[in-house]
PDB file of C-alpha atoms in Angstrom:
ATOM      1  CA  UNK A  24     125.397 124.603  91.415  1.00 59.00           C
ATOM      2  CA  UNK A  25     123.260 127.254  90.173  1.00 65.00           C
ATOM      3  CA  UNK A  26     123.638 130.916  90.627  1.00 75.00           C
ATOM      4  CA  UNK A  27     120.124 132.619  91.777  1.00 74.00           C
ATOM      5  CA  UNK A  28     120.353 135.555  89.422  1.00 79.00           C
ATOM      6  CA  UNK A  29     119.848 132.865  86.778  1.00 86.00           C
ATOM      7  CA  UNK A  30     116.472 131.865  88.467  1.00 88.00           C
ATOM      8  CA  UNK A  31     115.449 135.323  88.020  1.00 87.00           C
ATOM      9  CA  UNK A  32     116.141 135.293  83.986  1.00 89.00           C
ATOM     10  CA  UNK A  33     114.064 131.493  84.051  1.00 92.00           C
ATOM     11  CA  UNK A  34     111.145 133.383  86.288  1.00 92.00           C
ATOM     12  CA  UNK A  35     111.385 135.735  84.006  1.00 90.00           C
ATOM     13  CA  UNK A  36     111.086 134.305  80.769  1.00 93.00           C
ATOM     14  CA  UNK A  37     108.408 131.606  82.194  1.00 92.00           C
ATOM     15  CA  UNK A  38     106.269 134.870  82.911  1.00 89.00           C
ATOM     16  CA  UNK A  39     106.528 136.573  79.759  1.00 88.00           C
ATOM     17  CA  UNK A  40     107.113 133.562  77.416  1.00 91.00           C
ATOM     18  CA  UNK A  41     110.338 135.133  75.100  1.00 90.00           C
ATOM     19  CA  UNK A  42     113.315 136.051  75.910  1.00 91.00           C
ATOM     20  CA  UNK A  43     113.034 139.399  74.651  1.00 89.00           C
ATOM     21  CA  UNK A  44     110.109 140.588  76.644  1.00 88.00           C
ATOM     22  CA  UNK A  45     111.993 139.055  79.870  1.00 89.00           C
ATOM     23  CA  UNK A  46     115.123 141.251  78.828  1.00 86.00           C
ATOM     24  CA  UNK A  47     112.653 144.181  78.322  1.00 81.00           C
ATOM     25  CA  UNK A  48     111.575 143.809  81.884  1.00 79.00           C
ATOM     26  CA  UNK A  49     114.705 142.741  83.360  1.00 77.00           C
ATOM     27  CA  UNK A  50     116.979 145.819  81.739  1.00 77.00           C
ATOM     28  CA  UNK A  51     119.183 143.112  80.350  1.00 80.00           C
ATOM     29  CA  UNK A  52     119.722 142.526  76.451  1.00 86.00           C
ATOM     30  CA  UNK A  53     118.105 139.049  74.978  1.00 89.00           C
ATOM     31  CA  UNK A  54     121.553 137.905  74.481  1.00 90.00           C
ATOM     32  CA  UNK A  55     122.133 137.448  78.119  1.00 88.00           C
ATOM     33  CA  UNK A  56     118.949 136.144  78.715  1.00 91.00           C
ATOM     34  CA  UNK A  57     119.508 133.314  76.778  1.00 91.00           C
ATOM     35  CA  UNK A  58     122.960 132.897  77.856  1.00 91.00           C
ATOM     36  CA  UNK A  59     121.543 132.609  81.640  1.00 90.00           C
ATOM     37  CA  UNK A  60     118.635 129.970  80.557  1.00 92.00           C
ATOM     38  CA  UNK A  61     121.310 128.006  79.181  1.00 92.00           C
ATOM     39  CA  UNK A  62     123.684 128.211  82.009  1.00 91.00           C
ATOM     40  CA  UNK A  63     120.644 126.942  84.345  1.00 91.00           C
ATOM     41  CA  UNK A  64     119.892 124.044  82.061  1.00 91.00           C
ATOM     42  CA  UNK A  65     122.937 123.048  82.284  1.00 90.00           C
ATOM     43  CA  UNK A  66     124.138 123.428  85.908  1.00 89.00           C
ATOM     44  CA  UNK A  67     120.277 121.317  86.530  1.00 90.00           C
ATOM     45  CA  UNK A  68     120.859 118.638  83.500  1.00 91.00           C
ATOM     46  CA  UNK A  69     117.316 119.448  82.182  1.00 91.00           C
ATOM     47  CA  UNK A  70     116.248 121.430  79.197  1.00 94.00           C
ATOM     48  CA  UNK A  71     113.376 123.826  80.973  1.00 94.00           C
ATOM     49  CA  UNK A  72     111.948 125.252  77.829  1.00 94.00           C
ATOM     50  CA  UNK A  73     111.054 124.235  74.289  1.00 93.00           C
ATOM     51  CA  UNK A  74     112.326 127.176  71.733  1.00 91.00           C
ATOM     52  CA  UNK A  75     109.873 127.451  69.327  1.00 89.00           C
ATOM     53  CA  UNK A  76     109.520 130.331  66.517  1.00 86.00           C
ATOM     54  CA  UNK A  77     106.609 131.643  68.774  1.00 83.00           C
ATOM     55  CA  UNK A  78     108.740 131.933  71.662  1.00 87.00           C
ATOM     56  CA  UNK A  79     109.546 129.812  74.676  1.00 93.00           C
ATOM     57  CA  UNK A  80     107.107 126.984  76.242  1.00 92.00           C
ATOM     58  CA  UNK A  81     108.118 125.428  79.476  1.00 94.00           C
ATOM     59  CA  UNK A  82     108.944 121.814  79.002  1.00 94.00           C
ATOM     60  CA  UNK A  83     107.097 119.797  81.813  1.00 94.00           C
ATOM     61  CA  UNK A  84     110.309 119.550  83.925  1.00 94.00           C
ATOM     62  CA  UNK A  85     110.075 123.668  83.561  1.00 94.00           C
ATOM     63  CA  UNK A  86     106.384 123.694  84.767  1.00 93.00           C
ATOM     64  CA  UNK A  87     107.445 122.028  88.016  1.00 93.00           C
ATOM     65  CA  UNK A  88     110.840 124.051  88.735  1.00 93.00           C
ATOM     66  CA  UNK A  89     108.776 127.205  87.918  1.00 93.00           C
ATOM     67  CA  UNK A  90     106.433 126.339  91.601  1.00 92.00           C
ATOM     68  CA  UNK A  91     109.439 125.559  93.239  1.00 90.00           C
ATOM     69  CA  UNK A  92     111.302 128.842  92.280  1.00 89.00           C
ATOM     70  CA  UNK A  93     108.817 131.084  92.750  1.00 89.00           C
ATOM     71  CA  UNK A  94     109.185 130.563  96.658  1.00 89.00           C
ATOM     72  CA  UNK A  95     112.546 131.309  96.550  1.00 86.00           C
ATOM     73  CA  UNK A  96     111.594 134.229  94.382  1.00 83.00           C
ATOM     74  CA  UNK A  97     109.755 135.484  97.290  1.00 83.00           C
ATOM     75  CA  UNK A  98     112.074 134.872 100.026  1.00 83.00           C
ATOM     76  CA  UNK A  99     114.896 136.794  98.261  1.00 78.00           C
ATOM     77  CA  UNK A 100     112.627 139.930  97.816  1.00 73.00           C
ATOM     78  CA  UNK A 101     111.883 139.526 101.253  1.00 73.00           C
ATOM     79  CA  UNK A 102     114.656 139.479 102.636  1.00 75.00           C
ATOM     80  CA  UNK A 103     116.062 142.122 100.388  1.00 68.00           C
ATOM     81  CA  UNK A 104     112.824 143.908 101.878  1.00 60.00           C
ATOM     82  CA  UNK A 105     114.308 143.573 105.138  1.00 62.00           C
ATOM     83  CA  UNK A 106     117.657 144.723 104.579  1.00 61.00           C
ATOM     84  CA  UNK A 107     116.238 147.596 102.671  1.00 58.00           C
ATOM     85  CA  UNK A 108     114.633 148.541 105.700  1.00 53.00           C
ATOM     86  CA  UNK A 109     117.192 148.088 108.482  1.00 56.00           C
ATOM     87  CA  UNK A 110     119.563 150.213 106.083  1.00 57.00           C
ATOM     88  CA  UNK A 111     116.801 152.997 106.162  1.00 58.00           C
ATOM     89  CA  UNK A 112     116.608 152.743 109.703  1.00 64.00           C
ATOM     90  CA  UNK A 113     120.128 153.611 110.751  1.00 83.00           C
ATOM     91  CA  UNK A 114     121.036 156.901 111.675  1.00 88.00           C
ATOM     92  CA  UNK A 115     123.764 158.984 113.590  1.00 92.00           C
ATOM     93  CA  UNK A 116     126.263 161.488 112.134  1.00 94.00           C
ATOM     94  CA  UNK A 117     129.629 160.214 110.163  1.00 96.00           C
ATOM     95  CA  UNK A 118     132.383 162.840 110.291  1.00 96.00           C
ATOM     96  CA  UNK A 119     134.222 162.603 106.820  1.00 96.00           C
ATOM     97  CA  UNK A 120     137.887 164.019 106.604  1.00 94.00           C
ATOM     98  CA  UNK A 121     139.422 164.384 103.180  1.00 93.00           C
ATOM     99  CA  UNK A 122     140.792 167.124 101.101  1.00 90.00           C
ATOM    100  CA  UNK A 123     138.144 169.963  99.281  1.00 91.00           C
ATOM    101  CA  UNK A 124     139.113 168.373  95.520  1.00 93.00           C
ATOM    102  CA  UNK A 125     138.351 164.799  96.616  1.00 93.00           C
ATOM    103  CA  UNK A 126     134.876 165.861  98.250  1.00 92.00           C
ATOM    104  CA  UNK A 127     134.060 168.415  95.360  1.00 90.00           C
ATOM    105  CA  UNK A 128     135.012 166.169  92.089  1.00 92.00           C
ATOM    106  CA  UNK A 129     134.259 162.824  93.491  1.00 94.00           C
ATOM    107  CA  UNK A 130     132.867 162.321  96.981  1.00 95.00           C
ATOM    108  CA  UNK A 131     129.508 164.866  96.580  1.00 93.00           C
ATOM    109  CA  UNK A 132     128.127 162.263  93.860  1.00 93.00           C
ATOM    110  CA  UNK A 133     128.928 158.929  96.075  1.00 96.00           C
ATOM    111  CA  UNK A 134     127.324 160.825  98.896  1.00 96.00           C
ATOM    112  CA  UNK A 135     123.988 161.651  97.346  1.00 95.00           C
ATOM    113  CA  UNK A 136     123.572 158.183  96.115  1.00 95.00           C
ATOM    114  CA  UNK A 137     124.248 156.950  99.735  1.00 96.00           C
ATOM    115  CA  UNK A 138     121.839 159.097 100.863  1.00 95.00           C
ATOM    116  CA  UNK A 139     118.990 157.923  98.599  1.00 93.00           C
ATOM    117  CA  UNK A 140     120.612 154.369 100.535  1.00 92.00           C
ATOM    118  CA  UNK A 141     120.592 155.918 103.979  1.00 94.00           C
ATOM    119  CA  UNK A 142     118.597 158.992 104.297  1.00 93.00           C
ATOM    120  CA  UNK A 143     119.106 159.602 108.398  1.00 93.00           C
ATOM    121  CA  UNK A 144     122.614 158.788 108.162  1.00 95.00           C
ATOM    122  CA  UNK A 145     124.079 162.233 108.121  1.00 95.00           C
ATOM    123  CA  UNK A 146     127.786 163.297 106.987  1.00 96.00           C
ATOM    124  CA  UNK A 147     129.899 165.997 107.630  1.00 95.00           C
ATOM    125  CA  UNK A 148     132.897 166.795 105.635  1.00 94.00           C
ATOM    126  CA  UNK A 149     135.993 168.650 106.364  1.00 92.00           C
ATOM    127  CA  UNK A 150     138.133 169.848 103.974  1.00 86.00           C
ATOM    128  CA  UNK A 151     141.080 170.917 106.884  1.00 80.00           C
ATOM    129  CA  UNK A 152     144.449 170.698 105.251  1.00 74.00           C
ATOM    130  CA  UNK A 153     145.282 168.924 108.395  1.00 77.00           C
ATOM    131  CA  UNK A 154     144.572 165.284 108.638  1.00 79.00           C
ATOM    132  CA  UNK A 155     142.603 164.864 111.577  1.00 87.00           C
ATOM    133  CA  UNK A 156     143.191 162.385 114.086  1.00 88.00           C
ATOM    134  CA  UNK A 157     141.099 159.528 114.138  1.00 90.00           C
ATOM    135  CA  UNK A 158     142.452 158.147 117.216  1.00 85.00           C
ATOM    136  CA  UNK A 159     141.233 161.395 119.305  1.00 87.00           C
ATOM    137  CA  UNK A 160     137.800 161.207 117.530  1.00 89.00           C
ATOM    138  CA  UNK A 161     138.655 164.770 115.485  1.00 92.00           C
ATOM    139  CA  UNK A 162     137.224 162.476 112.368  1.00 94.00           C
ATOM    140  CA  UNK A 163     135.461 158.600 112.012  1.00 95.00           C
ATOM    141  CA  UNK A 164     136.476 158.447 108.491  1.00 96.00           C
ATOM    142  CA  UNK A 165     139.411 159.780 106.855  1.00 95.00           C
ATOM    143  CA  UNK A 166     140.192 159.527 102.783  1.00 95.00           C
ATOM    144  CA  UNK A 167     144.104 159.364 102.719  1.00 92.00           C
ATOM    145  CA  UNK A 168     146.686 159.486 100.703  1.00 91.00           C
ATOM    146  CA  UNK A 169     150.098 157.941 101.300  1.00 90.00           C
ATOM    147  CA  UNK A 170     152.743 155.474 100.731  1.00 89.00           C
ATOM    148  CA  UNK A 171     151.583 153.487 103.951  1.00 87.00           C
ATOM    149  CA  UNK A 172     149.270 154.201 106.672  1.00 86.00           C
ATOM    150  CA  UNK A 173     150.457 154.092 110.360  1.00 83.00           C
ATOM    151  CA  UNK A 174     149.167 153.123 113.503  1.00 78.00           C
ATOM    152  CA  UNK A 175     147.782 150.113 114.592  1.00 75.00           C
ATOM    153  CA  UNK A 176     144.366 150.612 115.779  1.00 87.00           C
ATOM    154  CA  UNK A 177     143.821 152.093 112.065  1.00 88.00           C
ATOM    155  CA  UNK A 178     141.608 149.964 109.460  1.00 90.00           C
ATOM    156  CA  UNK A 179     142.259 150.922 105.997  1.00 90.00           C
ATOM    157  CA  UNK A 180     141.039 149.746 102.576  1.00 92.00           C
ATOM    158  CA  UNK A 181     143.275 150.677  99.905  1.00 93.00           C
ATOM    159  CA  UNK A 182     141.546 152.306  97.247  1.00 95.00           C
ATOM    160  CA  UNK A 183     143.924 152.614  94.164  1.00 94.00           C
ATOM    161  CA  UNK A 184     147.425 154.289  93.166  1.00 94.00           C
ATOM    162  CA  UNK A 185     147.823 158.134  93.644  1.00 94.00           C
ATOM    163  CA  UNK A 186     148.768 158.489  89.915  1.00 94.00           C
ATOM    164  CA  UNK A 187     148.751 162.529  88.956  1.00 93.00           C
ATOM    165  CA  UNK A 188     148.569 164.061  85.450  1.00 95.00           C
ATOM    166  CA  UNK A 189     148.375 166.996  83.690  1.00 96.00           C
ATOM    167  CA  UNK A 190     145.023 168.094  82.222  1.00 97.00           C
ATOM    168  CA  UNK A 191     143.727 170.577  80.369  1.00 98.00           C
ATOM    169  CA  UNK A 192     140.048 171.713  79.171  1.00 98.00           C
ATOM    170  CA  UNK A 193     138.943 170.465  75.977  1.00 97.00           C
ATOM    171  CA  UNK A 194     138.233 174.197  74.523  1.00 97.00           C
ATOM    172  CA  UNK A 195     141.873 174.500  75.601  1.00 98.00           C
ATOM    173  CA  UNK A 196     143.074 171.560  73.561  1.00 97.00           C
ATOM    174  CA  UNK A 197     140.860 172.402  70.969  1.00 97.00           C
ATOM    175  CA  UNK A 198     142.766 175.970  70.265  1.00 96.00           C
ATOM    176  CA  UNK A 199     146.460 175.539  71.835  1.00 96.00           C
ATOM    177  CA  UNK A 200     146.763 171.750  71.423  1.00 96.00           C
ATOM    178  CA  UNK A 201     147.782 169.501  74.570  1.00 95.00           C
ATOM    179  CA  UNK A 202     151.616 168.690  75.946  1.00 95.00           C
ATOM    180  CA  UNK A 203     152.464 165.426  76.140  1.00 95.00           C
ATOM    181  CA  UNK A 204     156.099 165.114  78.240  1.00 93.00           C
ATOM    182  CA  UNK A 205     157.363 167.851  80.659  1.00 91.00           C
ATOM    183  CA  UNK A 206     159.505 169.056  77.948  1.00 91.00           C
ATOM    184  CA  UNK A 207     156.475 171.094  76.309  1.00 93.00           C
ATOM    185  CA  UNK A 208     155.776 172.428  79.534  1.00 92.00           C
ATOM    186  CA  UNK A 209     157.401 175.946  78.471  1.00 93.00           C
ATOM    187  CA  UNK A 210     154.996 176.296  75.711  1.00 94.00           C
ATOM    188  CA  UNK A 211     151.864 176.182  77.863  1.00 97.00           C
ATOM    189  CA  UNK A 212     150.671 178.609  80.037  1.00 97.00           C
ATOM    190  CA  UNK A 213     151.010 176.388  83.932  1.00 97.00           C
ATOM    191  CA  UNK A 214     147.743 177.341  86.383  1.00 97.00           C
ATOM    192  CA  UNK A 215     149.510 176.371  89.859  1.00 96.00           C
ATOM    193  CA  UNK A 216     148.892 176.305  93.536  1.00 95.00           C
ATOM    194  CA  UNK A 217     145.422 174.185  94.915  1.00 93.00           C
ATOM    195  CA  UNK A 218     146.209 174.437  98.544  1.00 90.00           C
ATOM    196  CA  UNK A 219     149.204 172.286 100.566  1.00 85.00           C
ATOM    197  CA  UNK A 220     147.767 169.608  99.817  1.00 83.00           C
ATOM    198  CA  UNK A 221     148.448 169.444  96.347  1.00 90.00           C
ATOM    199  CA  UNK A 222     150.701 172.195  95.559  1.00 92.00           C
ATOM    200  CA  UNK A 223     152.894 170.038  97.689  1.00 89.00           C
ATOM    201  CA  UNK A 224     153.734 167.317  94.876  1.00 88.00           C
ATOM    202  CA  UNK A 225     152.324 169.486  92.189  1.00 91.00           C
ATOM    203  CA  UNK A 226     155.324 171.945  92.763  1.00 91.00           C
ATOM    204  CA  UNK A 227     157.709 169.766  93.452  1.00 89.00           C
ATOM    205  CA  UNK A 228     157.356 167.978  90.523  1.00 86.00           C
ATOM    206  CA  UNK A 229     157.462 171.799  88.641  1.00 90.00           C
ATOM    207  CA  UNK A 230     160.931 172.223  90.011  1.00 91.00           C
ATOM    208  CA  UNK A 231     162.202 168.833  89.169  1.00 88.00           C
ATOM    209  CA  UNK A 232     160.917 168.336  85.130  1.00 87.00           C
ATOM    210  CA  UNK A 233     160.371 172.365  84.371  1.00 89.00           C
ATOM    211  CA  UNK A 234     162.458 174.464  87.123  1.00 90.00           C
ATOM    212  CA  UNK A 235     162.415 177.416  84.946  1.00 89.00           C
ATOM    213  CA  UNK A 236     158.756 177.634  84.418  1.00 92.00           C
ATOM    214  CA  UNK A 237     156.408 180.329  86.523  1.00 94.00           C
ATOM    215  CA  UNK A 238     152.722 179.399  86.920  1.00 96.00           C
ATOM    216  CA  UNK A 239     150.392 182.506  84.935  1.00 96.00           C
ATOM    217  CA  UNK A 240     148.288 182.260  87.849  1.00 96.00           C
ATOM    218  CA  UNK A 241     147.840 180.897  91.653  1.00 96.00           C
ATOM    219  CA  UNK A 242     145.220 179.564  93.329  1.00 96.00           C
ATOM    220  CA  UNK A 243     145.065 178.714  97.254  1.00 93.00           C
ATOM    221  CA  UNK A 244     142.054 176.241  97.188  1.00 93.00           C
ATOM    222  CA  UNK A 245     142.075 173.300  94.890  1.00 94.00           C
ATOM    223  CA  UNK A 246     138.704 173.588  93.387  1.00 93.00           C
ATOM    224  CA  UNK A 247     139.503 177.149  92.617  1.00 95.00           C
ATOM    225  CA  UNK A 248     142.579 175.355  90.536  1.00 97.00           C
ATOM    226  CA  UNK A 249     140.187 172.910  89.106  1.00 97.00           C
ATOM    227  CA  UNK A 250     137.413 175.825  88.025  1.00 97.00           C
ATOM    228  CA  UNK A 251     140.766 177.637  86.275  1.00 98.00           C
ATOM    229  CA  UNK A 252     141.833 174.490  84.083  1.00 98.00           C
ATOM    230  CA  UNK A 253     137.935 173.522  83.500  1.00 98.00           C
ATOM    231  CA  UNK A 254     137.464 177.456  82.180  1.00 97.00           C
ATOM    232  CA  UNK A 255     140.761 177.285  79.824  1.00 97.00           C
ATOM    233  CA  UNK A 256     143.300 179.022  81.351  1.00 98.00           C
ATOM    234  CA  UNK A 257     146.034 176.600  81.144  1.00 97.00           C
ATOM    235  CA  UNK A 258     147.211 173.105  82.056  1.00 97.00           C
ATOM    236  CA  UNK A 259     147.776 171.958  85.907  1.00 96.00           C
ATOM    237  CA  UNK A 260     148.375 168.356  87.431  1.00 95.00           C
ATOM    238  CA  UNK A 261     145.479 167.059  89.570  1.00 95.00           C
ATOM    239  CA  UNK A 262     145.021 163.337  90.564  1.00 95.00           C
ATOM    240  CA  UNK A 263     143.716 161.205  88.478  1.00 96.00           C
ATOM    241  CA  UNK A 264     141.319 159.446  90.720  1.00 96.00           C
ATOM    242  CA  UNK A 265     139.718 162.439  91.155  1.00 96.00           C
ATOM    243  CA  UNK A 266     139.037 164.520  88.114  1.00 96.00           C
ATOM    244  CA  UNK A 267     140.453 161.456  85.328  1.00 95.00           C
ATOM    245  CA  UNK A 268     136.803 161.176  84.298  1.00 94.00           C
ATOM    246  CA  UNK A 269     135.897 164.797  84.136  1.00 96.00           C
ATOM    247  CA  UNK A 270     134.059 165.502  81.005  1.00 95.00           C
ATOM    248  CA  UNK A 271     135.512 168.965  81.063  1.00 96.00           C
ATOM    249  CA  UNK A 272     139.220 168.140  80.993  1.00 97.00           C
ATOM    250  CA  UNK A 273     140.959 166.132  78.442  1.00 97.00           C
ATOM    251  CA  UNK A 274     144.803 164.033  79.942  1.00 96.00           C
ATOM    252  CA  UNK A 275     147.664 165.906  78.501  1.00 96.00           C
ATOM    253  CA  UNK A 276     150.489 163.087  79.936  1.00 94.00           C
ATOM    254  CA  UNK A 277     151.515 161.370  83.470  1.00 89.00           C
ATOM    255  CA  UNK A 278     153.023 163.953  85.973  1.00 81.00           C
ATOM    256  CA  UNK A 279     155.188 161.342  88.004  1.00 74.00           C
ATOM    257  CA  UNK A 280     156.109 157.818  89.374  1.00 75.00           C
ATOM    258  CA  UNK A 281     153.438 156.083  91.610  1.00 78.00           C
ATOM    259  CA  UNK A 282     154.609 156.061  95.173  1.00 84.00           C
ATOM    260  CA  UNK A 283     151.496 156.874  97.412  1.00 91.00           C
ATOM    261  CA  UNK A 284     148.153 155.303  97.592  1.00 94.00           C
ATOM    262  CA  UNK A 285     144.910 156.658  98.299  1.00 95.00           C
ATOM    263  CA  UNK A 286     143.093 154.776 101.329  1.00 94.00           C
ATOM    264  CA  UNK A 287     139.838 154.923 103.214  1.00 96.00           C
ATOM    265  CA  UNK A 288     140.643 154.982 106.878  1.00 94.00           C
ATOM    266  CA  UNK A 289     138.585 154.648 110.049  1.00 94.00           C
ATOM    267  CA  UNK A 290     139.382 153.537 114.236  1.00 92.00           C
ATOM    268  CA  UNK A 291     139.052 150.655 115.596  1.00 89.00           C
ATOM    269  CA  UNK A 292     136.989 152.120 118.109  1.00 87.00           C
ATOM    270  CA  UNK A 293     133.903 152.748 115.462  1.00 91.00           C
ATOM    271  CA  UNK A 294     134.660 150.359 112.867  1.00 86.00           C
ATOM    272  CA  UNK A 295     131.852 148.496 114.296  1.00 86.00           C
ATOM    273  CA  UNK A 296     128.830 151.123 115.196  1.00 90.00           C
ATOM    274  CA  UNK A 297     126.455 150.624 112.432  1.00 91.00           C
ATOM    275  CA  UNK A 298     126.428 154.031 110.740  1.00 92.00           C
ATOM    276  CA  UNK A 299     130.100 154.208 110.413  1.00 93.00           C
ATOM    277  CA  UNK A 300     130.445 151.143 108.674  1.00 92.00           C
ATOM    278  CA  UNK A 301     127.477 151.569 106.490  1.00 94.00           C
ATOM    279  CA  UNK A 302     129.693 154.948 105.241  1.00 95.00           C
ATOM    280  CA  UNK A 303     132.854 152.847 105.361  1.00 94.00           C
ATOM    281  CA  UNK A 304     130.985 149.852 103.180  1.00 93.00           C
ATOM    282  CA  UNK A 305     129.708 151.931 100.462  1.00 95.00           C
ATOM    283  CA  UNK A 306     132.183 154.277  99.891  1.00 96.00           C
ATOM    284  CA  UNK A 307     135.077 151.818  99.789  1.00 94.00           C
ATOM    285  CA  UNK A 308     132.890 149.826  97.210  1.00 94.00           C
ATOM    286  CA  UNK A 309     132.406 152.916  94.633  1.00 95.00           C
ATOM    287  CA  UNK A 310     135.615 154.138  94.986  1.00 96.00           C
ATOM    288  CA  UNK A 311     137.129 150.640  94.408  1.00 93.00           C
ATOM    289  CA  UNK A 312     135.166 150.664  91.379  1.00 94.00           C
ATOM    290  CA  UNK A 313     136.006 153.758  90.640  1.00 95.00           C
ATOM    291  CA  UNK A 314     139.802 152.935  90.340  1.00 93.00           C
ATOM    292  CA  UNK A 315     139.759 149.765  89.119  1.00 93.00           C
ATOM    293  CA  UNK A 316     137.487 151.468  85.890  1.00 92.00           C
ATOM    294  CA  UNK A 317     140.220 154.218  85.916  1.00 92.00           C
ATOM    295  CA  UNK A 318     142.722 151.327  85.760  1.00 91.00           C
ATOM    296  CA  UNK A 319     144.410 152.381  89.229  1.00 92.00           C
ATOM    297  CA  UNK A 320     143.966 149.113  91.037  1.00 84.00           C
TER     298      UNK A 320
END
């Protein structure tokens, strides 16, 4: 059986006649494009095209596959068409509950592209350090982090592992160098606090692997604590999902073991209204990404 992305490449290179004007126009490189014509041929048992030194010529089984694809061509757009515009014609408000780092660092991209996606679908966030209750309708969709989520009208998607570490700016590095164990801790000037929400494990871990260390400097919002390592002023753990591909910061070294897991959480009672799970459906699909690329699947 043949996969329809590879009737695309054979529309593709029927139109233009090379391979490298169909990768022009499909944003692929030739390479592929010839890998894909090949993988056709063979999942049909006919050669479609003669490769000559001027380019490709459609053999005559070619000629007749290329009026029978070119329907299917046009049903696909359609119906991609369609979607396109049922998407664009959802709307209702989604309220978002997750902490101020999560929105600020990797949320507020996802979001924009979702609303290029969804443009009446509208979102609030709130950045309570409280997680709200989805079961009294205080949120729709919550971004949590924890060993396991409980209660049983809940539907999660697990998103990755909670890893921390410590990070620093790369002007910092640059000048001071970069720890790489607890033990160097000492030597580095420690920017704490970021709210209860991460000063929580952040400290704890302080009093465990450097209990005689005193942060230079406390902040009660964790963005402020992000802004502070971004600007240079010292080292501070953060989670790794959320700032580990900042181009500002550079990993000094893992802060702790991996116990908790950061889901995606809604209620059973709007898991199914349209808007929700539109929010629900793309999020959990970037941020999936997201982890798996940041190898925290």
């Amino acid at each position: 059986m043949y996969d329809w992305n590879d009737l695309r490449y054979f529309l593709a290179v029927a139109e233009e006649g090379s391979t490298l004007k169909a990768a022009d126009r499909m944003g692929a490189n030739q390479t592929t494009v010839a890998r894909r014509i090949a993988a056709l041929e063979e999942a049909l048992g006919h050669s479609l095209f003669e490769r000559r030194r001027a380019g490709y010529r459609l053999t005559e089984t070619g000629a007749r596959f290329v009026e029978l694809a070119k329907p299917v061509r046009e049903a696909a757009e359609a119906l991609a068409a369609d979607a396109d515009a049922s998407s664009r014609n959802l709307s209702g408000t989604v309220r978002l509950s997750t902490n101020e780092l999560y929105s600020e660092a990797m949320l507020t991209p996802l979001i924009i592209a979702f609303k290029k996606q969804f443009p009446d679908i509208r979102i609030e966030l709130d950045h309570s350090h409280e997680a709200r209750d989805l079961a009294k309708g205080e949120a729709d969709i919550g971004l949590r982090v924890a060993e396991r989520i409980k209660g049983d009208a809940l539907v999660t998607r697990r998103i990755g592992q909670d890893r921390w570490t410590f990070y620093c700016s790369k002007a910092y590095a640059e000048e001071h160098g970069k720890p790489t164990s607890f033990r160097h801790i000492p030597k580095h000037p420690i920017v704490g606090g970021g709210g209860p929400g991460i000063w929580d494990i952040y400290g704890r871990w302080l009093e465990i692997y450097a209990p005689n260390v005193e942060p230079v400097m406390m902040y009660d919002s964790s963005t402020g604590l992000l802004a502070a390592v971004r600007s240079g002023a010292g080292i501070a753990a953060m989670p790794t999902i959320a700032v580990g591909d900042d181009p500002q910061l550079v990993q000094c070294f893992a802060s702790g073991p991996v116990r908790r897991h950061v889901y995606l959480v809604t209620h059973e009672r709007v898991r199914s209204a349209p808007h929700v799970r539109a929010v629900m459906d793309f999020l959990g699909e970037k941020l999936v990404e997201r982890a798996t690329r940041m190898g925290l699947r």
